Amino acid sequence: MQISTAEIHLKDAAEKQGTYFVLQFTYPGRTISIPYCSRMDNLTIDEMNLPVRSSNVLKRCGAMTIGKVAELMASDGL
């Protein structure tokens, strides 16, 4: 799924206006998804410029990408 630049700008503007919060408050229990969130799944831990300790802990857990971190958190119920 391709997300356009316009959609990204609209989402950012909505966050600045508090729309994202309003949607979460209005529809409790529903997941409000950020359309371009999945693009970050392949972002590596090294690309995030995390402190060395944080980076090492994630790597030891086998979480080399943000997507893997999200997967591990979901499996642990976090």
PDB file of N, CA, C and O in Angstrom:
ATOM      1  N   MET A   1       0.835  -1.177   0.000  1.00  0.00           N
ATOM      2  CA  MET A   1       0.000   0.000   0.000  1.00  0.00           C
ATOM      3  C   MET A   1       0.880   1.240   0.000  1.00  0.00           C
ATOM      4  O   MET A   1       1.738   1.394   0.855  1.00  0.00           O
ATOM      5  N   GLN A   2       0.704   2.088  -0.967  1.00  0.00           N
ATOM      6  CA  GLN A   2       1.465   3.326  -1.075  1.00  0.00           C
ATOM      7  C   GLN A   2       0.759   4.444  -0.315  1.00  0.00           C
ATOM      8  O   GLN A   2      -0.430   4.649  -0.483  1.00  0.00           O
ATOM      9  N   ILE A   3       1.480   5.146   0.515  1.00  0.00           N
ATOM     10  CA  ILE A   3       0.939   6.279   1.252  1.00  0.00           C
ATOM     11  C   ILE A   3       1.519   7.546   0.629  1.00  0.00           C
ATOM     12  O   ILE A   3       2.729   7.674   0.473  1.00  0.00           O
ATOM     13  N   SER A   4       0.648   8.460   0.275  1.00  0.00           N
ATOM     14  CA  SER A   4       1.109   9.681  -0.393  1.00  0.00           C
ATOM     15  C   SER A   4       1.659  10.680   0.628  1.00  0.00           C
ATOM     16  O   SER A   4       1.368  10.616   1.824  1.00  0.00           O
ATOM     17  N   THR A   5       2.430  11.611   0.132  1.00  0.00           N
ATOM     18  CA  THR A   5       2.974  12.673   0.967  1.00  0.00           C
ATOM     19  C   THR A   5       1.844  13.495   1.565  1.00  0.00           C
ATOM     20  O   THR A   5       1.908  13.902   2.724  1.00  0.00           O
ATOM     21  N   ALA A   6       0.790  13.705   0.797  1.00  0.00           N
ATOM     22  CA  ALA A   6      -0.359  14.473   1.286  1.00  0.00           C
ATOM     23  C   ALA A   6      -1.000  13.783   2.494  1.00  0.00           C
ATOM     24  O   ALA A   6      -1.384  14.443   3.463  1.00  0.00           O
ATOM     25  N   GLU A   7      -1.110  12.454   2.443  1.00  0.00           N
ATOM     26  CA  GLU A   7      -1.683  11.715   3.571  1.00  0.00           C
ATOM     27  C   GLU A   7      -0.815  11.832   4.812  1.00  0.00           C
ATOM     28  O   GLU A   7      -1.318  11.976   5.924  1.00  0.00           O
ATOM     29  N   ILE A   8       0.486  11.829   4.616  1.00  0.00           N
ATOM     30  CA  ILE A   8       1.406  11.989   5.742  1.00  0.00           C
ATOM     31  C   ILE A   8       1.245  13.365   6.357  1.00  0.00           C
ATOM     32  O   ILE A   8       1.165  13.515   7.576  1.00  0.00           O
ATOM     33  N   HIS A   9       1.156  14.394   5.515  1.00  0.00           N
ATOM     34  CA  HIS A   9       0.975  15.766   6.018  1.00  0.00           C
ATOM     35  C   HIS A   9      -0.353  15.920   6.738  1.00  0.00           C
ATOM     36  O   HIS A   9      -0.426  16.599   7.766  1.00  0.00           O
ATOM     37  N   LEU A  10      -1.407  15.293   6.221  1.00  0.00           N
ATOM     38  CA  LEU A  10      -2.711  15.358   6.877  1.00  0.00           C
ATOM     39  C   LEU A  10      -2.663  14.704   8.254  1.00  0.00           C
ATOM     40  O   LEU A  10      -3.210  15.222   9.223  1.00  0.00           O
ATOM     41  N   LYS A  11      -2.004  13.567   8.337  1.00  0.00           N
ATOM     42  CA  LYS A  11      -1.879  12.876   9.619  1.00  0.00           C
ATOM     43  C   LYS A  11      -1.094  13.724  10.607  1.00  0.00           C
ATOM     44  O   LYS A  11      -1.477  13.875  11.768  1.00  0.00           O
ATOM     45  N   ASP A  12       0.006  14.327  10.154  1.00  0.00           N
ATOM     46  CA  ASP A  12       0.802  15.180  11.030  1.00  0.00           C
ATOM     47  C   ASP A  12       0.005  16.390  11.504  1.00  0.00           C
ATOM     48  O   ASP A  12       0.075  16.777  12.664  1.00  0.00           O
ATOM     49  N   ALA A  13      -0.765  16.991  10.591  1.00  0.00           N
ATOM     50  CA  ALA A  13      -1.598  18.141  10.946  1.00  0.00           C
ATOM     51  C   ALA A  13      -2.667  17.732  11.957  1.00  0.00           C
ATOM     52  O   ALA A  13      -2.964  18.469  12.899  1.00  0.00           O
ATOM     53  N   ALA A  14      -3.237  16.545  11.770  1.00  0.00           N
ATOM     54  CA  ALA A  14      -4.257  16.052  12.697  1.00  0.00           C
ATOM     55  C   ALA A  14      -3.675  15.870  14.090  1.00  0.00           C
ATOM     56  O   ALA A  14      -4.321  16.202  15.089  1.00  0.00           O
ATOM     57  N   GLU A  15      -2.450  15.369  14.168  1.00  0.00           N
ATOM     58  CA  GLU A  15      -1.812  15.210  15.470  1.00  0.00           C
ATOM     59  C   GLU A  15      -1.596  16.556  16.141  1.00  0.00           C
ATOM     60  O   GLU A  15      -1.817  16.709  17.331  1.00  0.00           O
ATOM     61  N   LYS A  16      -1.170  17.553  15.370  1.00  0.00           N
ATOM     62  CA  LYS A  16      -0.939  18.881  15.933  1.00  0.00           C
ATOM     63  C   LYS A  16      -2.232  19.501  16.439  1.00  0.00           C
ATOM     64  O   LYS A  16      -2.234  20.228  17.415  1.00  0.00           O
ATOM     65  N   GLN A  17      -3.331  19.225  15.767  1.00  0.00           N
ATOM     66  CA  GLN A  17      -4.626  19.772  16.151  1.00  0.00           C
ATOM     67  C   GLN A  17      -5.282  18.976  17.266  1.00  0.00           C
ATOM     68  O   GLN A  17      -6.292  19.364  17.798  1.00  0.00           O
ATOM     69  N   GLY A  18      -4.728  17.833  17.609  1.00  0.00           N
ATOM     70  CA  GLY A  18      -5.306  16.993  18.640  1.00  0.00           C
ATOM     71  C   GLY A  18      -6.370  16.044  18.113  1.00  0.00           C
ATOM     72  O   GLY A  18      -7.050  15.381  18.879  1.00  0.00           O
ATOM     73  N   THR A  19      -6.529  15.976  16.805  1.00  0.00           N
ATOM     74  CA  THR A  19      -7.547  15.120  16.205  1.00  0.00           C
ATOM     75  C   THR A  19      -7.299  13.658  16.529  1.00  0.00           C
ATOM     76  O   THR A  19      -8.234  12.909  16.795  1.00  0.00           O
ATOM     77  N   TYR A  20      -6.069  13.259  16.513  1.00  0.00           N
ATOM     78  CA  TYR A  20      -5.727  11.868  16.808  1.00  0.00           C
ATOM     79  C   TYR A  20      -6.216  11.509  18.212  1.00  0.00           C
ATOM     80  O   TYR A  20      -6.845  10.485  18.429  1.00  0.00           O
ATOM     81  N   PHE A  21      -5.969  12.392  19.171  1.00  0.00           N
ATOM     82  CA  PHE A  21      -6.419  12.171  20.542  1.00  0.00           C
ATOM     83  C   PHE A  21      -7.942  12.120  20.605  1.00  0.00           C
ATOM     84  O   PHE A  21      -8.523  11.274  21.291  1.00  0.00           O
ATOM     85  N   VAL A  22      -8.604  13.024  19.886  1.00  0.00           N
ATOM     86  CA  VAL A  22     -10.067  13.065  19.875  1.00  0.00           C
ATOM     87  C   VAL A  22     -10.635  11.760  19.333  1.00  0.00           C
ATOM     88  O   VAL A  22     -11.585  11.207  19.883  1.00  0.00           O
ATOM     89  N   LEU A  23     -10.051  11.237  18.267  1.00  0.00           N
ATOM     90  CA  LEU A  23     -10.511   9.967  17.713  1.00  0.00           C
ATOM     91  C   LEU A  23     -10.337   8.833  18.719  1.00  0.00           C
ATOM     92  O   LEU A  23     -11.212   7.991  18.878  1.00  0.00           O
ATOM     93  N   GLN A  24      -9.219   8.814  19.402  1.00  0.00           N
ATOM     94  CA  GLN A  24      -8.990   7.774  20.396  1.00  0.00           C
ATOM     95  C   GLN A  24      -9.992   7.885  21.539  1.00  0.00           C
ATOM     96  O   GLN A  24     -10.484   6.893  22.044  1.00  0.00           O
ATOM     97  N   PHE A  25     -10.304   9.117  21.936  1.00  0.00           N
ATOM     98  CA  PHE A  25     -11.248   9.341  23.018  1.00  0.00           C
ATOM     99  C   PHE A  25     -12.679   9.005  22.582  1.00  0.00           C
ATOM    100  O   PHE A  25     -13.446   8.424  23.331  1.00  0.00           O
ATOM    101  N   THR A  26     -13.019   9.362  21.341  1.00  0.00           N
ATOM    102  CA  THR A  26     -14.362   9.147  20.824  1.00  0.00           C
ATOM    103  C   THR A  26     -14.665   7.681  20.582  1.00  0.00           C
ATOM    104  O   THR A  26     -15.787   7.223  20.761  1.00  0.00           O
ATOM    105  N   TYR A  27     -13.660   6.939  20.147  1.00  0.00           N
ATOM    106  CA  TYR A  27     -13.836   5.521  19.844  1.00  0.00           C
ATOM    107  C   TYR A  27     -12.939   4.670  20.737  1.00  0.00           C
ATOM    108  O   TYR A  27     -11.994   4.042  20.268  1.00  0.00           O
ATOM    109  N   PRO A  28     -13.238   4.635  22.045  1.00  0.00           N
ATOM    110  CA  PRO A  28     -12.378   3.862  22.949  1.00  0.00           C
ATOM    111  C   PRO A  28     -12.402   2.375  22.598  1.00  0.00           C
ATOM    112  O   PRO A  28     -13.413   1.841  22.172  1.00  0.00           O
ATOM    113  N   GLY A  29     -11.275   1.753  22.774  1.00  0.00           N
ATOM    114  CA  GLY A  29     -11.170   0.326  22.498  1.00  0.00           C
ATOM    115  C   GLY A  29     -10.880   0.003  21.046  1.00  0.00           C
ATOM    116  O   GLY A  29     -10.571  -1.124  20.711  1.00  0.00           O
ATOM    117  N   ARG A  30     -10.984   0.987  20.185  1.00  0.00           N
ATOM    118  CA  ARG A  30     -10.667   0.757  18.772  1.00  0.00           C
ATOM    119  C   ARG A  30      -9.243   1.201  18.499  1.00  0.00           C
ATOM    120  O   ARG A  30      -8.744   2.133  19.099  1.00  0.00           O
ATOM    121  N   THR A  31      -8.615   0.525  17.585  1.00  0.00           N
ATOM    122  CA  THR A  31      -7.256   0.881  17.216  1.00  0.00           C
ATOM    123  C   THR A  31      -7.296   1.962  16.149  1.00  0.00           C
ATOM    124  O   THR A  31      -7.926   1.793  15.114  1.00  0.00           O
ATOM    125  N   ILE A  32      -6.668   3.056  16.439  1.00  0.00           N
ATOM    126  CA  ILE A  32      -6.524   4.125  15.461  1.00  0.00           C
ATOM    127  C   ILE A  32      -5.150   3.921  14.840  1.00  0.00           C
ATOM    128  O   ILE A  32      -4.135   4.004  15.515  1.00  0.00           O
ATOM    129  N   SER A  33      -5.123   3.598  13.566  1.00  0.00           N
ATOM    130  CA  SER A  33      -3.839   3.279  12.942  1.00  0.00           C
ATOM    131  C   SER A  33      -3.259   4.495  12.237  1.00  0.00           C
ATOM    132  O   SER A  33      -3.979   5.321  11.714  1.00  0.00           O
ATOM    133  N   ILE A  34      -1.963   4.554  12.267  1.00  0.00           N
ATOM    134  CA  ILE A  34      -1.230   5.600  11.563  1.00  0.00           C
ATOM    135  C   ILE A  34      -0.800   4.988  10.244  1.00  0.00           C
ATOM    136  O   ILE A  34      -0.055   4.016  10.235  1.00  0.00           O
ATOM    137  N   PRO A  35      -1.275   5.532   9.117  1.00  0.00           N
ATOM    138  CA  PRO A  35      -1.082   4.856   7.835  1.00  0.00           C
ATOM    139  C   PRO A  35       0.363   4.568   7.452  1.00  0.00           C
ATOM    140  O   PRO A  35       0.635   3.560   6.845  1.00  0.00           O
ATOM    141  N   TYR A  36       1.296   5.412   7.803  1.00  0.00           N
ATOM    142  CA  TYR A  36       2.656   5.149   7.361  1.00  0.00           C
ATOM    143  C   TYR A  36       3.508   4.516   8.446  1.00  0.00           C
ATOM    144  O   TYR A  36       4.701   4.394   8.309  1.00  0.00           O
ATOM    145  N   CYS A  37       2.893   4.050   9.490  1.00  0.00           N
ATOM    146  CA  CYS A  37       3.601   3.397  10.584  1.00  0.00           C
ATOM    147  C   CYS A  37       4.362   2.164  10.108  1.00  0.00           C
ATOM    148  O   CYS A  37       5.466   1.908  10.548  1.00  0.00           O
ATOM    149  N   SER A  38       3.761   1.411   9.194  1.00  0.00           N
ATOM    150  CA  SER A  38       4.392   0.171   8.747  1.00  0.00           C
ATOM    151  C   SER A  38       5.687   0.418   7.988  1.00  0.00           C
ATOM    152  O   SER A  38       6.506  -0.482   7.866  1.00  0.00           O
ATOM    153  N   ARG A  39       5.904   1.621   7.507  1.00  0.00           N
ATOM    154  CA  ARG A  39       7.169   1.919   6.836  1.00  0.00           C
ATOM    155  C   ARG A  39       8.348   1.784   7.782  1.00  0.00           C
ATOM    156  O   ARG A  39       9.460   1.537   7.362  1.00  0.00           O
ATOM    157  N   MET A  40       8.097   1.972   9.052  1.00  0.00           N
ATOM    158  CA  MET A  40       9.181   1.935  10.029  1.00  0.00           C
ATOM    159  C   MET A  40       9.536   0.510  10.428  1.00  0.00           C
ATOM    160  O   MET A  40      10.532   0.307  11.107  1.00  0.00           O
ATOM    161  N   ASP A  41       8.738  -0.464  10.017  1.00  0.00           N
ATOM    162  CA  ASP A  41       9.011  -1.846  10.395  1.00  0.00           C
ATOM    163  C   ASP A  41      10.412  -2.297  10.020  1.00  0.00           C
ATOM    164  O   ASP A  41      11.012  -3.096  10.723  1.00  0.00           O
ATOM    165  N   ASN A  42      10.929  -1.797   8.936  1.00  0.00           N
ATOM    166  CA  ASN A  42      12.250  -2.222   8.460  1.00  0.00           C
ATOM    167  C   ASN A  42      13.382  -1.315   8.928  1.00  0.00           C
ATOM    168  O   ASN A  42      14.528  -1.532   8.565  1.00  0.00           O
ATOM    169  N   LEU A  43      13.062  -0.317   9.743  1.00  0.00           N
ATOM    170  CA  LEU A  43      14.084   0.573  10.284  1.00  0.00           C
ATOM    171  C   LEU A  43      14.919  -0.215  11.278  1.00  0.00           C
ATOM    172  O   LEU A  43      14.391  -0.829  12.217  1.00  0.00           O
ATOM    173  N   THR A  44      16.215  -0.241  11.064  1.00  0.00           N
ATOM    174  CA  THR A  44      17.080  -1.032  11.948  1.00  0.00           C
ATOM    175  C   THR A  44      17.354  -0.288  13.243  1.00  0.00           C
ATOM    176  O   THR A  44      17.251   0.938  13.322  1.00  0.00           O
ATOM    177  N   ILE A  45      17.716  -1.056  14.251  1.00  0.00           N
ATOM    178  CA  ILE A  45      18.054  -0.490  15.549  1.00  0.00           C
ATOM    179  C   ILE A  45      19.236   0.466  15.403  1.00  0.00           C
ATOM    180  O   ILE A  45      19.268   1.530  16.018  1.00  0.00           O
ATOM    181  N   ASP A  46      20.194   0.126  14.562  1.00  0.00           N
ATOM    182  CA  ASP A  46      21.362   0.977  14.356  1.00  0.00           C
ATOM    183  C   ASP A  46      20.989   2.332  13.750  1.00  0.00           C
ATOM    184  O   ASP A  46      21.605   3.351  14.061  1.00  0.00           O
ATOM    185  N   GLU A  47      19.977   2.353  12.901  1.00  0.00           N
ATOM    186  CA  GLU A  47      19.550   3.601  12.272  1.00  0.00           C
ATOM    187  C   GLU A  47      18.880   4.552  13.256  1.00  0.00           C
ATOM    188  O   GLU A  47      18.748   5.741  12.976  1.00  0.00           O
ATOM    189  N   MET A  48      18.462   4.045  14.398  1.00  0.00           N
ATOM    190  CA  MET A  48      17.763   4.880  15.374  1.00  0.00           C
ATOM    191  C   MET A  48      18.703   5.671  16.271  1.00  0.00           C
ATOM    192  O   MET A  48      18.268   6.528  17.030  1.00  0.00           O
ATOM    193  N   ASN A  49      19.973   5.396  16.210  1.00  0.00           N
ATOM    194  CA  ASN A  49      20.960   6.089  17.042  1.00  0.00           C
ATOM    195  C   ASN A  49      20.622   6.002  18.531  1.00  0.00           C
ATOM    196  O   ASN A  49      20.655   6.985  19.252  1.00  0.00           O
ATOM    197  N   LEU A  50      20.281   4.802  18.969  1.00  0.00           N
ATOM    198  CA  LEU A  50      19.977   4.566  20.377  1.00  0.00           C
ATOM    199  C   LEU A  50      21.272   4.522  21.177  1.00  0.00           C
ATOM    200  O   LEU A  50      22.347   4.268  20.626  1.00  0.00           O
ATOM    201  N   PRO A  51      21.167   4.735  22.488  1.00  0.00           N
ATOM    202  CA  PRO A  51      22.358   4.543  23.319  1.00  0.00           C
ATOM    203  C   PRO A  51      22.856   3.107  23.162  1.00  0.00           C
ATOM    204  O   PRO A  51      22.079   2.187  22.888  1.00  0.00           O
ATOM    205  N   VAL A  52      24.150   2.910  23.355  1.00  0.00           N
ATOM    206  CA  VAL A  52      24.774   1.613  23.139  1.00  0.00           C
ATOM    207  C   VAL A  52      24.120   0.522  23.978  1.00  0.00           C
ATOM    208  O   VAL A  52      23.840  -0.564  23.476  1.00  0.00           O
ATOM    209  N   ARG A  53      23.843   0.797  25.238  1.00  0.00           N
ATOM    210  CA  ARG A  53      23.233  -0.218  26.101  1.00  0.00           C
ATOM    211  C   ARG A  53      21.870  -0.652  25.567  1.00  0.00           C
ATOM    212  O   ARG A  53      21.556  -1.844  25.535  1.00  0.00           O
ATOM    213  N   SER A  54      21.051   0.315  25.184  1.00  0.00           N
ATOM    214  CA  SER A  54      19.720  -0.003  24.652  1.00  0.00           C
ATOM    215  C   SER A  54      19.828  -0.828  23.383  1.00  0.00           C
ATOM    216  O   SER A  54      19.113  -1.814  23.191  1.00  0.00           O
ATOM    217  N   SER A  55      20.714  -0.398  22.518  1.00  0.00           N
ATOM    218  CA  SER A  55      20.926  -1.101  21.254  1.00  0.00           C
ATOM    219  C   SER A  55      21.380  -2.535  21.490  1.00  0.00           C
ATOM    220  O   SER A  55      20.868  -3.471  20.869  1.00  0.00           O
ATOM    221  N   ASN A  56      22.313  -2.711  22.399  1.00  0.00           N
ATOM    222  CA  ASN A  56      22.832  -4.055  22.689  1.00  0.00           C
ATOM    223  C   ASN A  56      21.758  -4.969  23.268  1.00  0.00           C
ATOM    224  O   ASN A  56      21.684  -6.148  22.925  1.00  0.00           O
ATOM    225  N   VAL A  57      20.930  -4.446  24.166  1.00  0.00           N
ATOM    226  CA  VAL A  57      19.864  -5.251  24.762  1.00  0.00           C
ATOM    227  C   VAL A  57      18.901  -5.723  23.681  1.00  0.00           C
ATOM    228  O   VAL A  57      18.522  -6.898  23.636  1.00  0.00           O
ATOM    229  N   LEU A  58      18.491  -4.823  22.804  1.00  0.00           N
ATOM    230  CA  LEU A  58      17.560  -5.188  21.731  1.00  0.00           C
ATOM    231  C   LEU A  58      18.172  -6.231  20.803  1.00  0.00           C
ATOM    232  O   LEU A  58      17.504  -7.188  20.414  1.00  0.00           O
ATOM    233  N   LYS A  59      19.427  -6.050  20.474  1.00  0.00           N
ATOM    234  CA  LYS A  59      20.095  -7.003  19.589  1.00  0.00           C
ATOM    235  C   LYS A  59      20.199  -8.377  20.241  1.00  0.00           C
ATOM    236  O   LYS A  59      20.010  -9.395  19.581  1.00  0.00           O
ATOM    237  N   ARG A  60      20.494  -8.423  21.559  1.00  0.00           N
ATOM    238  CA  ARG A  60      20.574  -9.703  22.255  1.00  0.00           C
ATOM    239  C   ARG A  60      19.228 -10.420  22.277  1.00  0.00           C
ATOM    240  O   ARG A  60      19.173 -11.642  22.321  1.00  0.00           O
ATOM    241  N   CYS A  61      18.145  -9.644  22.230  1.00  0.00           N
ATOM    242  CA  CYS A  61      16.796 -10.233  22.209  1.00  0.00           C
ATOM    243  C   CYS A  61      16.388 -10.648  20.800  1.00  0.00           C
ATOM    244  O   CYS A  61      15.307 -11.196  20.601  1.00  0.00           O
ATOM    245  N   GLY A  62      17.239 -10.346  19.825  1.00  0.00           N
ATOM    246  CA  GLY A  62      16.927 -10.699  18.450  1.00  0.00           C
ATOM    247  C   GLY A  62      16.098  -9.659  17.728  1.00  0.00           C
ATOM    248  O   GLY A  62      15.562  -9.912  16.655  1.00  0.00           O
ATOM    249  N   ALA A  63      15.979  -8.475  18.316  1.00  0.00           N
ATOM    250  CA  ALA A  63      15.188  -7.404  17.709  1.00  0.00           C
ATOM    251  C   ALA A  63      16.121  -6.485  16.924  1.00  0.00           C
ATOM    252  O   ALA A  63      16.659  -5.527  17.461  1.00  0.00           O
ATOM    253  N   MET A  64      16.296  -6.793  15.654  1.00  0.00           N
ATOM    254  CA  MET A  64      17.196  -5.994  14.820  1.00  0.00           C
ATOM    255  C   MET A  64      16.473  -4.859  14.105  1.00  0.00           C
ATOM    256  O   MET A  64      17.105  -3.952  13.585  1.00  0.00           O
ATOM    257  N   THR A  65      15.132  -4.905  14.087  1.00  0.00           N
ATOM    258  CA  THR A  65      14.337  -3.858  13.435  1.00  0.00           C
ATOM    259  C   THR A  65      13.211  -3.418  14.361  1.00  0.00           C
ATOM    260  O   THR A  65      12.855  -4.124  15.307  1.00  0.00           O
ATOM    261  N   ILE A  66      12.634  -2.259  14.065  1.00  0.00           N
ATOM    262  CA  ILE A  66      11.510  -1.752  14.844  1.00  0.00           C
ATOM    263  C   ILE A  66      10.324  -2.704  14.723  1.00  0.00           C
ATOM    264  O   ILE A  66       9.594  -2.921  15.692  1.00  0.00           O
ATOM    265  N   GLY A  67      10.131  -3.281  13.558  1.00  0.00           N
ATOM    266  CA  GLY A  67       9.056  -4.242  13.369  1.00  0.00           C
ATOM    267  C   GLY A  67       9.185  -5.426  14.309  1.00  0.00           C
ATOM    268  O   GLY A  67       8.196  -5.900  14.870  1.00  0.00           O
ATOM    269  N   LYS A  68      10.398  -5.896  14.502  1.00  0.00           N
ATOM    270  CA  LYS A  68      10.645  -7.025  15.401  1.00  0.00           C
ATOM    271  C   LYS A  68      10.392  -6.613  16.850  1.00  0.00           C
ATOM    272  O   LYS A  68       9.848  -7.389  17.642  1.00  0.00           O
ATOM    273  N   VAL A  69      10.761  -5.372  17.207  1.00  0.00           N
ATOM    274  CA  VAL A  69      10.492  -4.876  18.561  1.00  0.00           C
ATOM    275  C   VAL A  69       8.984  -4.866  18.805  1.00  0.00           C
ATOM    276  O   VAL A  69       8.508  -5.330  19.838  1.00  0.00           O
ATOM    277  N   ALA A  70       8.225  -4.346  17.831  1.00  0.00           N
ATOM    278  CA  ALA A  70       6.768  -4.301  17.953  1.00  0.00           C
ATOM    279  C   ALA A  70       6.189  -5.706  18.078  1.00  0.00           C
ATOM    280  O   ALA A  70       5.285  -5.949  18.883  1.00  0.00           O
ATOM    281  N   GLU A  71       6.729  -6.635  17.304  1.00  0.00           N
ATOM    282  CA  GLU A  71       6.269  -8.026  17.349  1.00  0.00           C
ATOM    283  C   GLU A  71       6.536  -8.644  18.723  1.00  0.00           C
ATOM    284  O   GLU A  71       5.658  -9.308  19.293  1.00  0.00           O
ATOM    285  N   LEU A  72       7.715  -8.413  19.260  1.00  0.00           N
ATOM    286  CA  LEU A  72       8.053  -8.942  20.587  1.00  0.00           C
ATOM    287  C   LEU A  72       7.185  -8.329  21.669  1.00  0.00           C
ATOM    288  O   LEU A  72       6.733  -9.019  22.582  1.00  0.00           O
ATOM    289  N   MET A  73       6.928  -7.032  21.566  1.00  0.00           N
ATOM    290  CA  MET A  73       6.076  -6.366  22.547  1.00  0.00           C
ATOM    291  C   MET A  73       4.645  -6.909  22.480  1.00  0.00           C
ATOM    292  O   MET A  73       4.006  -7.115  23.516  1.00  0.00           O
ATOM    293  N   ALA A  74       4.144  -7.139  21.283  1.00  0.00           N
ATOM    294  CA  ALA A  74       2.786  -7.667  21.127  1.00  0.00           C
ATOM    295  C   ALA A  74       2.684  -9.069  21.695  1.00  0.00           C
ATOM    296  O   ALA A  74       1.686  -9.429  22.325  1.00  0.00           O
ATOM    297  N   SER A  75       3.720  -9.879  21.497  1.00  0.00           N
ATOM    298  CA  SER A  75       3.682 -11.253  22.000  1.00  0.00           C
ATOM    299  C   SER A  75       3.766 -11.291  23.537  1.00  0.00           C
ATOM    300  O   SER A  75       3.302 -12.228  24.151  1.00  0.00           O
ATOM    301  N   ASP A  76       4.346 -10.244  24.126  1.00  0.00           N
ATOM    302  CA  ASP A  76       4.436 -10.171  25.581  1.00  0.00           C
ATOM    303  C   ASP A  76       3.246  -9.437  26.181  1.00  0.00           C
ATOM    304  O   ASP A  76       3.175  -9.257  27.392  1.00  0.00           O
ATOM    305  N   GLY A  77       2.338  -8.967  25.337  1.00  0.00           N
ATOM    306  CA  GLY A  77       1.164  -8.257  25.822  1.00  0.00           C
ATOM    307  C   GLY A  77       1.434  -6.826  26.231  1.00  0.00           C
ATOM    308  O   GLY A  77       0.699  -6.244  27.014  1.00  0.00           O
ATOM    309  N   LEU A  78       2.503  -6.240  25.723  1.00  0.00           N
ATOM    310  CA  LEU A  78       2.837  -4.849  26.060  1.00  0.00           C
ATOM    311  C   LEU A  78       2.225  -3.876  25.086  1.00  0.00           C
ATOM    312  O   LEU A  78       2.016  -4.070  23.982  1.00  0.00           O
TER     313      LEU A  78
END
